[in-house]
Amino acid sequence: MTESSGRGRRRKLKAIMAGGIALGLGATITLAAWNDSEYATGTFTAGTFSMEGSTNGTTYAEHPTAGTAAALTFSTGFDSMSPGSVVAAPFAVRLTAATTYNATVTVASATPAPPAFVGLTYGIATVPAFANCSATPTSPTWIVAQGTALNSVTGAVSFNLTQGTPPTTPGAPAFLCFVVTAGGTLVQGTSVTQTWQLLATSV
């Protein structure tokens, strides 16, 4: 082997070794890269919202379905009505303790049974106090006009309820007065069961 060919092989070997060193350094740099992370999380809880009613202005309970409707106590004569008779019943509603929203309330439906019953009309007013409800309510604000058919809520106006302060207490009540009037088409001996739905919507 000549000296020149020996020097050529050594240059190739050095080149290969240099390449290996370069690759090794590249791999080492990649493995040594710095890493850092930030994490964020959130927990979401729904608020609470419900309304309750009272037929005596003192004891409140929830009546969430037609089958559990509160039985209103109408004034004398509701069970022997004749044309011209007018009877009334008070009802109070409020937002329950721990409710976290205010509400608007609307008379959403009025359902007589039997459905085709005629001879009675109704109206609903808000009044300043439970005791202000009568056949001629004191300072009424009519949310359903007097003379409305039993199966209608046409023209119903909403009213507001506020959550309790602090929110762990019930909200202030609104006092309603249901007034039912007998007309000339009322048939002797007939009877009807009327169910109203008050729908509260959170705001």
Short mmCIF file of N, CA and C in Angstrom, two decimals, residues 19-119:
data_model
loop_
_atom_site.label_atom_id
_atom_site.label_comp_id
_atom_site.label_asym_id
_atom_site.label_seq_id
_atom_site.Cartn_x
_atom_site.Cartn_y
_atom_site.Cartn_z
N GLY A 19 -18.87 12.61 10.50
CA GLY A 19 -20.31 12.51 10.25
C GLY A 19 -21.02 11.87 11.42
N GLY A 20 -20.44 10.82 11.97
CA GLY A 20 -21.05 10.16 13.12
C GLY A 20 -21.11 11.08 14.31
N ILE A 21 -20.10 11.83 14.53
CA ILE A 21 -20.10 12.80 15.65
C ILE A 21 -21.18 13.85 15.43
N ALA A 22 -21.31 14.32 14.23
CA ALA A 22 -22.31 15.34 13.93
C ALA A 22 -23.71 14.80 14.18
N LEU A 23 -23.97 13.55 13.74
CA LEU A 23 -25.28 12.94 13.96
C LEU A 23 -25.54 12.75 15.44
N GLY A 24 -24.52 12.35 16.15
CA GLY A 24 -24.66 12.15 17.59
C GLY A 24 -24.99 13.45 18.30
N LEU A 25 -24.33 14.51 17.93
CA LEU A 25 -24.61 15.81 18.54
C LEU A 25 -26.04 16.25 18.23
N GLY A 26 -26.47 16.01 16.98
CA GLY A 26 -27.84 16.38 16.63
C GLY A 26 -28.86 15.64 17.46
N ALA A 27 -28.69 14.35 17.67
CA ALA A 27 -29.62 13.56 18.48
C ALA A 27 -29.60 14.02 19.92
N THR A 28 -28.45 14.36 20.43
CA THR A 28 -28.34 14.82 21.82
C THR A 28 -29.07 16.13 22.03
N ILE A 29 -28.98 17.05 21.10
CA ILE A 29 -29.67 18.34 21.20
C ILE A 29 -31.18 18.14 21.22
N THR A 30 -31.69 17.26 20.37
CA THR A 30 -33.14 17.00 20.31
C THR A 30 -33.64 16.44 21.63
N LEU A 31 -32.95 15.49 22.19
CA LEU A 31 -33.37 14.86 23.44
C LEU A 31 -33.28 15.83 24.61
N ALA A 32 -32.45 16.81 24.51
CA ALA A 32 -32.26 17.73 25.63
C ALA A 32 -33.14 18.97 25.53
N ALA A 33 -34.12 19.02 24.55
CA ALA A 33 -34.97 20.20 24.41
C ALA A 33 -35.80 20.42 25.67
N TRP A 34 -36.07 21.70 26.06
CA TRP A 34 -36.85 22.03 27.26
C TRP A 34 -38.34 21.95 26.97
N ASN A 35 -39.13 21.50 27.95
CA ASN A 35 -40.58 21.44 27.83
C ASN A 35 -41.22 22.12 29.03
N ASP A 36 -42.35 22.78 28.81
CA ASP A 36 -43.08 23.40 29.90
C ASP A 36 -44.56 23.41 29.52
N SER A 37 -45.48 23.33 30.49
CA SER A 37 -46.91 23.29 30.22
C SER A 37 -47.68 24.18 31.18
N GLU A 38 -48.82 24.66 30.73
CA GLU A 38 -49.79 25.34 31.58
C GLU A 38 -51.14 24.66 31.37
N TYR A 39 -51.85 24.38 32.48
CA TYR A 39 -53.18 23.78 32.39
C TYR A 39 -54.20 24.73 33.01
N ALA A 40 -55.41 24.73 32.48
CA ALA A 40 -56.50 25.54 33.03
C ALA A 40 -57.76 24.70 33.11
N THR A 41 -58.54 24.89 34.16
CA THR A 41 -59.78 24.14 34.31
C THR A 41 -60.87 25.05 34.86
N GLY A 42 -62.10 24.69 34.64
CA GLY A 42 -63.24 25.46 35.16
C GLY A 42 -64.35 24.51 35.57
N THR A 43 -65.06 24.85 36.64
CA THR A 43 -66.20 24.07 37.10
C THR A 43 -67.45 24.93 36.95
N PHE A 44 -68.49 24.38 36.36
CA PHE A 44 -69.70 25.14 36.07
C PHE A 44 -70.88 24.50 36.79
N THR A 45 -71.64 25.33 37.48
CA THR A 45 -72.79 24.84 38.25
C THR A 45 -74.03 25.63 37.84
N ALA A 46 -75.12 24.94 37.57
CA ALA A 46 -76.36 25.60 37.19
C ALA A 46 -76.99 26.26 38.40
N GLY A 47 -77.66 27.40 38.17
CA GLY A 47 -78.41 28.05 39.24
C GLY A 47 -79.68 27.28 39.54
N THR A 48 -80.44 27.75 40.53
CA THR A 48 -81.70 27.12 40.89
C THR A 48 -82.84 28.10 40.67
N PHE A 49 -83.99 27.56 40.34
CA PHE A 49 -85.13 28.42 40.00
C PHE A 49 -86.42 27.66 40.23
N SER A 50 -87.28 28.17 41.10
CA SER A 50 -88.60 27.57 41.28
C SER A 50 -89.54 28.57 41.94
N MET A 51 -90.83 28.33 41.73
CA MET A 51 -91.87 29.20 42.27
C MET A 51 -92.79 28.36 43.13
N GLU A 52 -93.36 28.97 44.16
CA GLU A 52 -94.30 28.28 45.04
C GLU A 52 -95.50 29.18 45.30
N GLY A 53 -96.61 28.55 45.71
CA GLY A 53 -97.83 29.31 45.90
C GLY A 53 -98.49 29.02 47.23
N SER A 54 -99.41 29.92 47.61
CA SER A 54 -100.11 29.79 48.88
C SER A 54 -101.57 30.20 48.71
N THR A 55 -102.47 29.39 49.26
CA THR A 55 -103.90 29.72 49.22
C THR A 55 -104.35 30.46 50.47
N ASN A 56 -103.45 30.62 51.45
CA ASN A 56 -103.83 31.35 52.67
C ASN A 56 -102.89 32.51 53.00
N GLY A 57 -101.89 32.71 52.16
CA GLY A 57 -100.96 33.82 52.36
C GLY A 57 -99.88 33.54 53.38
N THR A 58 -99.86 32.34 53.94
CA THR A 58 -98.89 32.01 54.99
C THR A 58 -98.08 30.77 54.65
N THR A 59 -98.76 29.69 54.33
CA THR A 59 -98.11 28.41 54.06
C THR A 59 -97.93 28.24 52.55
N TYR A 60 -96.67 28.08 52.15
CA TYR A 60 -96.35 27.97 50.72
C TYR A 60 -95.91 26.54 50.39
N ALA A 61 -96.23 26.13 49.16
CA ALA A 61 -95.79 24.84 48.65
C ALA A 61 -95.72 24.93 47.14
N GLU A 62 -95.04 23.98 46.53
CA GLU A 62 -94.95 23.94 45.08
C GLU A 62 -96.08 23.09 44.52
N HIS A 63 -96.66 23.56 43.42
CA HIS A 63 -97.76 22.85 42.74
C HIS A 63 -97.40 22.79 41.25
N PRO A 64 -96.45 21.93 40.87
CA PRO A 64 -95.84 22.01 39.55
C PRO A 64 -96.63 21.39 38.39
N THR A 65 -97.73 20.69 38.68
CA THR A 65 -98.50 20.05 37.61
C THR A 65 -99.98 20.32 37.81
N ALA A 66 -100.76 20.08 36.75
CA ALA A 66 -102.21 20.24 36.87
C ALA A 66 -102.78 19.28 37.91
N GLY A 67 -102.17 18.11 38.02
CA GLY A 67 -102.65 17.12 38.98
C GLY A 67 -102.38 17.50 40.42
N THR A 68 -101.45 18.41 40.65
CA THR A 68 -101.13 18.85 42.02
C THR A 68 -101.52 20.31 42.24
N ALA A 69 -102.44 20.80 41.42
CA ALA A 69 -102.83 22.22 41.49
C ALA A 69 -103.36 22.58 42.87
N ALA A 70 -103.04 23.80 43.31
CA ALA A 70 -103.55 24.30 44.59
C ALA A 70 -105.06 24.53 44.47
N ALA A 71 -105.80 24.13 45.48
CA ALA A 71 -107.26 24.31 45.49
C ALA A 71 -107.58 25.70 46.04
N LEU A 72 -108.03 26.59 45.18
CA LEU A 72 -108.35 27.95 45.60
C LEU A 72 -109.60 27.95 46.47
N THR A 73 -109.62 28.87 47.44
CA THR A 73 -110.77 29.01 48.33
C THR A 73 -111.58 30.22 47.89
N PHE A 74 -112.67 29.97 47.16
CA PHE A 74 -113.48 31.07 46.66
C PHE A 74 -114.46 31.54 47.73
N SER A 75 -114.90 32.77 47.56
CA SER A 75 -115.83 33.37 48.52
C SER A 75 -117.19 32.69 48.48
N THR A 76 -118.01 33.00 49.47
CA THR A 76 -119.32 32.37 49.63
C THR A 76 -120.16 32.47 48.35
N GLY A 77 -120.77 31.35 47.99
CA GLY A 77 -121.64 31.31 46.83
C GLY A 77 -121.04 30.62 45.63
N PHE A 78 -119.77 30.21 45.72
CA PHE A 78 -119.13 29.57 44.57
C PHE A 78 -119.82 28.25 44.22
N ASP A 79 -120.51 27.64 45.20
CA ASP A 79 -121.14 26.34 44.97
C ASP A 79 -122.64 26.46 44.69
N SER A 80 -123.14 27.66 44.53
CA SER A 80 -124.56 27.86 44.19
C SER A 80 -124.72 29.12 43.36
N MET A 81 -123.94 29.20 42.29
CA MET A 81 -123.92 30.43 41.48
C MET A 81 -125.15 30.52 40.59
N SER A 82 -125.52 31.75 40.31
CA SER A 82 -126.62 32.06 39.40
C SER A 82 -126.22 33.29 38.60
N PRO A 83 -126.93 33.59 37.52
CA PRO A 83 -126.55 34.76 36.71
C PRO A 83 -126.39 36.02 37.55
N GLY A 84 -125.22 36.66 37.38
CA GLY A 84 -124.91 37.87 38.14
C GLY A 84 -124.03 37.62 39.35
N SER A 85 -123.88 36.36 39.76
CA SER A 85 -123.02 36.05 40.91
C SER A 85 -121.55 36.34 40.58
N VAL A 86 -120.82 36.84 41.58
CA VAL A 86 -119.39 37.08 41.44
C VAL A 86 -118.70 36.53 42.68
N VAL A 87 -117.70 35.67 42.47
CA VAL A 87 -116.94 35.12 43.59
C VAL A 87 -115.46 35.34 43.33
N ALA A 88 -114.66 35.33 44.39
CA ALA A 88 -113.23 35.62 44.26
C ALA A 88 -112.41 34.73 45.17
N ALA A 89 -111.17 34.51 44.77
CA ALA A 89 -110.25 33.72 45.59
C ALA A 89 -108.85 34.32 45.48
N PRO A 90 -108.15 34.48 46.63
CA PRO A 90 -106.77 34.99 46.60
C PRO A 90 -105.77 33.86 46.42
N PHE A 91 -104.63 34.21 45.88
CA PHE A 91 -103.53 33.25 45.71
C PHE A 91 -102.24 34.04 45.70
N ALA A 92 -101.26 33.61 46.46
CA ALA A 92 -99.96 34.28 46.52
C ALA A 92 -98.89 33.40 45.88
N VAL A 93 -97.99 34.01 45.16
CA VAL A 93 -96.87 33.29 44.57
C VAL A 93 -95.57 34.02 44.89
N ARG A 94 -94.49 33.26 45.01
CA ARG A 94 -93.17 33.84 45.26
C ARG A 94 -92.12 32.87 44.77
N LEU A 95 -90.90 33.35 44.63
CA LEU A 95 -89.77 32.49 44.29
C LEU A 95 -89.26 31.83 45.56
N THR A 96 -88.88 30.57 45.45
CA THR A 96 -88.44 29.81 46.60
C THR A 96 -87.08 30.27 47.11
N ALA A 97 -86.77 29.90 48.34
CA ALA A 97 -85.44 30.17 48.90
C ALA A 97 -84.38 29.50 48.02
N ALA A 98 -83.25 30.14 47.87
CA ALA A 98 -82.11 29.67 47.08
C ALA A 98 -82.30 29.85 45.58
N THR A 99 -83.44 30.40 45.15
CA THR A 99 -83.58 30.74 43.73
C THR A 99 -82.60 31.85 43.39
N THR A 100 -81.90 31.68 42.28
CA THR A 100 -80.81 32.60 41.96
C THR A 100 -81.13 33.54 40.79
N TYR A 101 -82.39 33.62 40.41
CA TYR A 101 -82.80 34.51 39.32
C TYR A 101 -84.10 35.22 39.68
N ASN A 102 -84.34 36.37 39.08
CA ASN A 102 -85.65 36.97 39.12
C ASN A 102 -86.53 36.29 38.08
N ALA A 103 -87.82 36.66 38.03
CA ALA A 103 -88.72 35.98 37.11
C ALA A 103 -89.80 36.91 36.60
N THR A 104 -90.30 36.59 35.41
CA THR A 104 -91.57 37.15 34.94
C THR A 104 -92.58 36.01 34.94
N VAL A 105 -93.80 36.32 35.31
CA VAL A 105 -94.85 35.30 35.44
C VAL A 105 -96.02 35.68 34.54
N THR A 106 -96.53 34.69 33.81
CA THR A 106 -97.65 34.91 32.92
C THR A 106 -98.70 33.82 33.14
N VAL A 107 -99.96 34.19 33.01
CA VAL A 107 -101.02 33.18 33.01
C VAL A 107 -100.96 32.50 31.65
N ALA A 108 -100.39 31.28 31.64
CA ALA A 108 -100.06 30.61 30.38
C ALA A 108 -101.22 29.82 29.81
N SER A 109 -102.10 29.31 30.66
CA SER A 109 -103.23 28.54 30.14
C SER A 109 -104.38 28.58 31.14
N ALA A 110 -105.59 28.37 30.60
CA ALA A 110 -106.81 28.28 31.41
C ALA A 110 -107.62 27.13 30.83
N THR A 111 -107.90 26.13 31.65
CA THR A 111 -108.50 24.91 31.13
C THR A 111 -109.72 24.51 31.94
N PRO A 112 -110.92 24.62 31.34
CA PRO A 112 -112.12 24.15 32.03
C PRO A 112 -112.38 22.67 31.75
N ALA A 113 -112.96 22.01 32.72
CA ALA A 113 -113.40 20.62 32.52
C ALA A 113 -114.83 20.52 33.04
N PRO A 114 -115.81 20.31 32.14
CA PRO A 114 -115.67 19.97 30.72
C PRO A 114 -115.24 21.17 29.87
N PRO A 115 -114.57 20.91 28.74
CA PRO A 115 -113.99 21.99 27.92
C PRO A 115 -115.02 22.95 27.33
N ALA A 116 -116.21 22.45 27.04
CA ALA A 116 -117.20 23.29 26.36
C ALA A 116 -118.11 24.05 27.32
N PHE A 117 -117.76 24.07 28.60
CA PHE A 117 -118.62 24.72 29.58
C PHE A 117 -118.78 26.21 29.26
N VAL A 118 -120.02 26.71 29.41
CA VAL A 118 -120.31 28.13 29.18
C VAL A 118 -121.09 28.66 30.38
N GLY A 119 -121.12 29.97 30.49
CA GLY A 119 -121.91 30.60 31.54
C GLY A 119 -121.08 31.28 32.61
#
